[in-house]
CSV table of C-alpha atoms in Angstrom, one decimal:
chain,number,residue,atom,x,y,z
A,1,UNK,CA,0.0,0.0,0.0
A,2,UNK,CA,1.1,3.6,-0.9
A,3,UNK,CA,1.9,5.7,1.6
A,4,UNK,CA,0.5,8.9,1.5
A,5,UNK,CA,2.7,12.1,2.8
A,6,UNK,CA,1.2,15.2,3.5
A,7,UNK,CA,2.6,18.2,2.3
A,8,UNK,CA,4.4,20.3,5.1
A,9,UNK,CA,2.2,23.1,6.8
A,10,UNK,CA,4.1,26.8,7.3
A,11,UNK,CA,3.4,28.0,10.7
A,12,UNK,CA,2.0,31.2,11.4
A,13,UNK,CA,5.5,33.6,12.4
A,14,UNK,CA,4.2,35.5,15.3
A,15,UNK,CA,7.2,37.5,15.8
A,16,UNK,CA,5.9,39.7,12.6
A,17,UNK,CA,4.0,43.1,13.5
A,18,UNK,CA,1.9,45.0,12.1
A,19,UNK,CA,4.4,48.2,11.8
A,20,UNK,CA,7.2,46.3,10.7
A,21,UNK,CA,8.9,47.3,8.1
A,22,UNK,CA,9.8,44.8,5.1
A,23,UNK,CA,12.1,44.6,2.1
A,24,UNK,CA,10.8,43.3,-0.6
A,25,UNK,CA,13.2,43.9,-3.3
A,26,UNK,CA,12.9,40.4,-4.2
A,27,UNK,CA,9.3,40.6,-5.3
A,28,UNK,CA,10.1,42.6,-8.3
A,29,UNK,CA,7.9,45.2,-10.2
A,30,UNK,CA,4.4,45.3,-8.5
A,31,UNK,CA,1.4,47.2,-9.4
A,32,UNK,CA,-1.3,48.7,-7.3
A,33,UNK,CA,-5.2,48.1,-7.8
A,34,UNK,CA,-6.1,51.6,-9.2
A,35,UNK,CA,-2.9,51.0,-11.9
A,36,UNK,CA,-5.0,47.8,-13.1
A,37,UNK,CA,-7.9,49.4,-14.1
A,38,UNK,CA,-7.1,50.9,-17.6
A,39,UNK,CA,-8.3,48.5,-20.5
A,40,UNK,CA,-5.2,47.1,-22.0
A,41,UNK,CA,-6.5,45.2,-24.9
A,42,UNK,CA,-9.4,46.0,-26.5
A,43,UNK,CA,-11.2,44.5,-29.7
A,44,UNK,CA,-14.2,46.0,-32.1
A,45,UNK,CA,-15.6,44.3,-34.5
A,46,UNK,CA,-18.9,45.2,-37.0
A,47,UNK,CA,-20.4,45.7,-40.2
A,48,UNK,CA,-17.8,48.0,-42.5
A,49,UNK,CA,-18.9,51.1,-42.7
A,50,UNK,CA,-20.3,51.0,-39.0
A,51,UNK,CA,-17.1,53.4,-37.5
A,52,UNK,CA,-15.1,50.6,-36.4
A,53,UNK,CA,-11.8,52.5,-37.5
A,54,UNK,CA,-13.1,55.9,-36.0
A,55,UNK,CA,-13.6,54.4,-32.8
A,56,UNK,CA,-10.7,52.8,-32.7
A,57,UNK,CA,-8.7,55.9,-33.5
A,58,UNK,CA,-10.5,58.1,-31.1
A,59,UNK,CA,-8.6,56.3,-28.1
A,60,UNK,CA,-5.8,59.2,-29.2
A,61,UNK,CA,-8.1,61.6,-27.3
A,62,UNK,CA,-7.5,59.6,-24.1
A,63,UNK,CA,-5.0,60.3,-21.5
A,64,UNK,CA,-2.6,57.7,-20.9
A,65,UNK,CA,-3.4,56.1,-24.5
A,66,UNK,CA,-1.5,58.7,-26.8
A,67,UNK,CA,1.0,58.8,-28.3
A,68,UNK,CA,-0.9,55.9,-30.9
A,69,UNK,CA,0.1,54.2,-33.9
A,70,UNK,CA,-2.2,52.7,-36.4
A,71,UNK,CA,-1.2,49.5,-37.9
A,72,UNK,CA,-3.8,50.1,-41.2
A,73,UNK,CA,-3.7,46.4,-43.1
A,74,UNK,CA,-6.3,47.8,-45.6
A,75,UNK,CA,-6.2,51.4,-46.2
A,76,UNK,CA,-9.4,51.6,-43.8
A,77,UNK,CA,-8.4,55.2,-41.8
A,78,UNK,CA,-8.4,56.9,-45.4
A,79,UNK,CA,-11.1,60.0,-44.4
A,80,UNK,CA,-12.1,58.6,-41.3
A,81,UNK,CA,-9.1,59.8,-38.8
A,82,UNK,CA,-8.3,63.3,-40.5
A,83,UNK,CA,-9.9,65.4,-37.6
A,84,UNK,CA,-7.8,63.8,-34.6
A,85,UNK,CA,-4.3,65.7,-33.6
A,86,UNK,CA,-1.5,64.8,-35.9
A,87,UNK,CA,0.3,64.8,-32.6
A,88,UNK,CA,-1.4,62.6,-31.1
A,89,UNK,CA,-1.2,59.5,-34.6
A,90,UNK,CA,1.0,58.0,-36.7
A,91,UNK,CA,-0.5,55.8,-39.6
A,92,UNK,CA,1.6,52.8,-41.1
A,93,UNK,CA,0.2,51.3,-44.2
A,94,UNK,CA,1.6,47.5,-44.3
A,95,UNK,CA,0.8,45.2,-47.3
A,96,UNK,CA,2.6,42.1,-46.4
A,97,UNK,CA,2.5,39.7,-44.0
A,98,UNK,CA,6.4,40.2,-43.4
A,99,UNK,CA,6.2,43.8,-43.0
A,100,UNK,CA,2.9,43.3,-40.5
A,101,UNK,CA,5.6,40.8,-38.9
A,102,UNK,CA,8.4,42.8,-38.8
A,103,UNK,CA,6.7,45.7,-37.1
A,104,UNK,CA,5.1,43.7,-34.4
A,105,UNK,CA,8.4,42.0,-33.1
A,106,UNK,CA,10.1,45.6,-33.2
A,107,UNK,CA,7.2,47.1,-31.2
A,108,UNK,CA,7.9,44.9,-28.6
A,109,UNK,CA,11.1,44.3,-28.5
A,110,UNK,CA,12.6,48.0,-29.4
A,111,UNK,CA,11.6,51.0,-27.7
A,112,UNK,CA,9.5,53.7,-28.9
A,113,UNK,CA,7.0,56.6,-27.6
A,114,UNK,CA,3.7,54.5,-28.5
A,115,UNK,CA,1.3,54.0,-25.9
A,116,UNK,CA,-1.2,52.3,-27.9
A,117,UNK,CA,-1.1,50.0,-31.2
A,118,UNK,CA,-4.0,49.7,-33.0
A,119,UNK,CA,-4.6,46.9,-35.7
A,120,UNK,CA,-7.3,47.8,-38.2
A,121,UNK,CA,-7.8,44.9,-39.0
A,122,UNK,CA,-6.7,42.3,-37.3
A,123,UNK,CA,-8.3,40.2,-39.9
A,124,UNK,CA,-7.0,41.2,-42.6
A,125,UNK,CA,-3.6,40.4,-41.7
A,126,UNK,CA,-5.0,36.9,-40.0
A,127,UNK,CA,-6.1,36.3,-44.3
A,128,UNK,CA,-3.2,37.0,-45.7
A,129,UNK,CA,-1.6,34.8,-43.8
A,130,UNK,CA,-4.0,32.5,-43.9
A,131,UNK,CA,-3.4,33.0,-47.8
A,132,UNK,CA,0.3,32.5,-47.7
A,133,UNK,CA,0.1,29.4,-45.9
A,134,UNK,CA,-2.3,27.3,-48.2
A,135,UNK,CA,-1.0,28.5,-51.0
A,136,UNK,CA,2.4,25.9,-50.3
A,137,UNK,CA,0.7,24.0,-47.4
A,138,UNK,CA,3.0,21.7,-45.7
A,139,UNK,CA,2.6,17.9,-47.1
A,140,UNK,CA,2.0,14.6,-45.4
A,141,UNK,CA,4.8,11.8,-45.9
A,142,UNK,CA,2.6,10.6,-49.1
A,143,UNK,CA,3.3,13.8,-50.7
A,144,UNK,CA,-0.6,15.5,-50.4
A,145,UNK,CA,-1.6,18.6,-49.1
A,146,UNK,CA,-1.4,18.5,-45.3
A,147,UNK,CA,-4.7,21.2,-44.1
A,148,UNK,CA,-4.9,20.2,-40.9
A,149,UNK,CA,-1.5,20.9,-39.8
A,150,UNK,CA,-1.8,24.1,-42.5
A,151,UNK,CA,-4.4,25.4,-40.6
A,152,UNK,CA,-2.4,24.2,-37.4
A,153,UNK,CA,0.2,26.6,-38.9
A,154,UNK,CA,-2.5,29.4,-38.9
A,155,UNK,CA,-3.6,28.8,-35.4
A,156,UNK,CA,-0.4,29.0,-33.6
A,157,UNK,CA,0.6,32.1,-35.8
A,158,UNK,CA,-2.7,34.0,-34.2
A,159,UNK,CA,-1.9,32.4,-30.7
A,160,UNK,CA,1.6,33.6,-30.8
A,161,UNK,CA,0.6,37.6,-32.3
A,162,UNK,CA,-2.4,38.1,-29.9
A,163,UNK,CA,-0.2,36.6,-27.1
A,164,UNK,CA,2.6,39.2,-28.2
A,165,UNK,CA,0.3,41.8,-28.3
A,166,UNK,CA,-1.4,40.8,-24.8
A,167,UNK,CA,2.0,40.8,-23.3
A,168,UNK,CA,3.8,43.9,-24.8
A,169,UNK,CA,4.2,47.3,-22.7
A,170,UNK,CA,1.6,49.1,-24.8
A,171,UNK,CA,-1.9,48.6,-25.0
A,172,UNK,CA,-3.9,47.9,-28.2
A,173,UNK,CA,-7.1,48.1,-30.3
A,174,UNK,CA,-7.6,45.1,-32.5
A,175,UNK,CA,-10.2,45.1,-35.4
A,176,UNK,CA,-12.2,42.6,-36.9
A,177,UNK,CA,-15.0,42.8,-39.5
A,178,UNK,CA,-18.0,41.0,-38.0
A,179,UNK,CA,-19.6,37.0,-39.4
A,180,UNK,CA,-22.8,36.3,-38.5
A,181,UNK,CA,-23.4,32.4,-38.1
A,182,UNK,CA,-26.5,29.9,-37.4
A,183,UNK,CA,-26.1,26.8,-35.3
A,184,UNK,CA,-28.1,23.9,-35.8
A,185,UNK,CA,-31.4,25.1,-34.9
A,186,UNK,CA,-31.0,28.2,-36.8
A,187,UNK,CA,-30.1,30.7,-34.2
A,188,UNK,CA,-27.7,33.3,-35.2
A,189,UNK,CA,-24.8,34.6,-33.5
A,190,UNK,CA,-22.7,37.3,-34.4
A,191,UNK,CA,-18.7,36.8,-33.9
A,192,UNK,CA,-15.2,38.2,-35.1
A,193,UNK,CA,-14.9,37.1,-38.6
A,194,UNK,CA,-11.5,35.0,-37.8
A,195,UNK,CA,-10.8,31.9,-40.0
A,196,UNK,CA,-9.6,28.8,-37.8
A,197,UNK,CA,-9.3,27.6,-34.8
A,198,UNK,CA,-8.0,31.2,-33.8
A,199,UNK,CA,-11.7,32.2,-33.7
A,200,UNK,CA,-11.7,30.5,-30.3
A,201,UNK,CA,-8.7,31.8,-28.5
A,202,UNK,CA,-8.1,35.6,-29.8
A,203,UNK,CA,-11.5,36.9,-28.4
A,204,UNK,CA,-10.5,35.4,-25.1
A,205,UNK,CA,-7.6,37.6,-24.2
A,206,UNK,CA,-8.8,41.3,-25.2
A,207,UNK,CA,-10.4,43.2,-21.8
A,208,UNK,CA,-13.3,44.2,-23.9
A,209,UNK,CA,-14.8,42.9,-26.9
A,210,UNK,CA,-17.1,45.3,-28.4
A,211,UNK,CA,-19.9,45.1,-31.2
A,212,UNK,CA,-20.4,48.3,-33.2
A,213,UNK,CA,-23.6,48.5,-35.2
A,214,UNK,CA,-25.3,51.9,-37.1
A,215,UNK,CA,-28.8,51.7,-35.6
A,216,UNK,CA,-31.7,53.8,-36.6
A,217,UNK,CA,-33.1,55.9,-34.0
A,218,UNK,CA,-37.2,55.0,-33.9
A,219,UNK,CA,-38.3,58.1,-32.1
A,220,UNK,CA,-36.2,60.2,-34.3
A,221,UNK,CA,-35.2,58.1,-37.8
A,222,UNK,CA,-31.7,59.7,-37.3
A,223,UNK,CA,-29.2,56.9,-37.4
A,224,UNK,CA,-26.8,56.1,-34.3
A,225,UNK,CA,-23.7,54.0,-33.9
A,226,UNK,CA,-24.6,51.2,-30.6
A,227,UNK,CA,-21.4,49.7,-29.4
A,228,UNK,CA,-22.6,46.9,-27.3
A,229,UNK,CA,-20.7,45.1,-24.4
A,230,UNK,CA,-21.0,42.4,-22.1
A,231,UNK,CA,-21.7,38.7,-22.4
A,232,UNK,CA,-24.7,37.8,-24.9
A,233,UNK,CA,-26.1,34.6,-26.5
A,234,UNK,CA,-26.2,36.4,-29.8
A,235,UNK,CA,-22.9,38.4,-29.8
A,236,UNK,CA,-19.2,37.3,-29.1
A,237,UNK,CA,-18.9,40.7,-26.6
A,238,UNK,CA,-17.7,40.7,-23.1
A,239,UNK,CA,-15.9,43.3,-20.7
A,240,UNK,CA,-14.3,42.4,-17.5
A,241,UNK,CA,-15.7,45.5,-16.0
A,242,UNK,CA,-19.6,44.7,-15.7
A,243,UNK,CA,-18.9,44.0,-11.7
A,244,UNK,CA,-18.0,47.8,-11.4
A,245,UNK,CA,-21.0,49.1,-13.7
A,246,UNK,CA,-20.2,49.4,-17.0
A,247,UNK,CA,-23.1,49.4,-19.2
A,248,UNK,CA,-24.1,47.0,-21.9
A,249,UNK,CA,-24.9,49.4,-24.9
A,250,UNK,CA,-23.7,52.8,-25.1
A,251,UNK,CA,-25.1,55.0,-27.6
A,252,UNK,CA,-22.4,57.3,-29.8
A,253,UNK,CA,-19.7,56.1,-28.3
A,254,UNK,CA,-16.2,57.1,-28.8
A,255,UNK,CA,-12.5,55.7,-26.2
A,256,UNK,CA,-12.7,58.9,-24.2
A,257,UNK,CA,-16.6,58.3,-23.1
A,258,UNK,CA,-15.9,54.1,-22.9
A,259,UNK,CA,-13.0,54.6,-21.0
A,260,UNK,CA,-14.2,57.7,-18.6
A,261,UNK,CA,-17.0,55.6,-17.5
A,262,UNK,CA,-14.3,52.9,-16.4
A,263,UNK,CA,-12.3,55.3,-14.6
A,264,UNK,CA,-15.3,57.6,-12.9
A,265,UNK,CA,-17.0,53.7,-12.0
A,266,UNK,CA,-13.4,52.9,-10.4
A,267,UNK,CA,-13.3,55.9,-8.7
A,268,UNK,CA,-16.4,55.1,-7.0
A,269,UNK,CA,-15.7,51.9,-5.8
A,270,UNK,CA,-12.9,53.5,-4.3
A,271,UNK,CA,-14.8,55.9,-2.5
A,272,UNK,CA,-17.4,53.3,-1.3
């Protein structure tokens, strides 16, 4: 018979005091509570046309978030960012998945005065490499094309930029075009358009995911932009900040308003 051993049980130290002093050098870098609160990573995704790239650009107008970079994969901020501070945006046009690839790994790894990174879109880059990869997929021992481990290829590509992006010193707006899908009993449900198995993991690691529709107005017949938050059935949305009060659907929205309501909620629970 086994014997079982049980792990060893640290007694409580009652020599330490309340007012004693410490040194924690050891413990590294540490952050506070309030320092947590900021989004980091933050994903949109809609209909085009519906002011995904607007709203993602307007987080220049944010303290904290500016100096930003655009990352535009397909010439999507032509006429929509012209009226923000060139001060506060710098636009890089990429057509390739190298150059996307290049500029990410310097981002991280190289320092410069960005706060934030945006990626408009996300999925654009995601096809292209998509693109590259089937187009000399890798082959099974028999010599035919080998898609599963092609599109094993694909997946740990996203894995490995989102996780990149999740991890790196700035924050980031990602943007995806939105797929609508039925399941089996005809439901639909409205996700990021992602190809893969990525669809899965990328839209768990943003703090926000965010659907952004153009709505009409019924009392008025003016249209609105809705982003809506928080889990739902029919959307992929979500936002770790529903415990503190942020709402569901807000009307017009642009960073500064989404990201004031975080802080003033914050604030409060401070307060309390």
């Amino acid at each position: 018979m086994a014997r079982i051993v049980k792990p060893p049980v640290a007694e409580p130290d009652d020599s330490v005091t309340d007012d004693e002093e410490f040194d924690l050098d050891w413990l590294g870098e540490t952050t506070s509570p309030k320092d947590m609160g900021d989004p980091k990573m933050i994903a949109l995704y809609g209909s085009p046309g519906h002011g995904k790239s607007w709203l993602a650009a307007s987080i220049c107008m944010v303290e904290g978030y500016y100096p930003v970079l655009i990352i535009d994969t397909e010439e999507s901020t032509i006429g929509t960012v012209a009226k923000f501070p060139d001060d506060r945006i710098v636009i890089k046009q990429v057509k390739t998945v190298k150059e996307f690839d290049d500029l990410i790994v310097n981002l991280i790894n190289k320092k410069h005065p960005f706060k934030t990174v945006v990626v408009d879109t996300m999925g654009n880059q995601l096809d292209r490499k998509e693109w590259e990869i089937m187009r000399n997929p890798p082959k099974t021992v028999g010599g035919a094309e080998d898609t599963q481990k092609a599109w094993g290829m694909l997946y740990n590509y996203s894995k490995k930029l989102i996780d990149g992006l999740r991890s790196a010193a700035f924050a980031s707006v990602i943007v995806f075009h939105e797929k609508e899908e039925k399941d089996k009993i005809g439901n639909t449900f409205s996700r990021l358009w992602i190809n893969g198995a990525g669809k899965k993991y990328i839209p768990s690691k943003p703090d926000m995911v965010g659907l952004l529709r153009c709505e009409t107005d019924d009392d008025t017949g003016k249209e609105e932009r809705t982003l809506y938050l928080g889990a739902d059935v029919e959307r992929a949305t979500k936002t770790r900040f529903s415990d503190i009060g942020l709402p569901t659907k807000i009307v017009n929205p642009s960073m500064s308003s989404v990201i004031g309501i975080i802080r003033d909620k914050l604030n409060e629970t401070k307060e309390d």
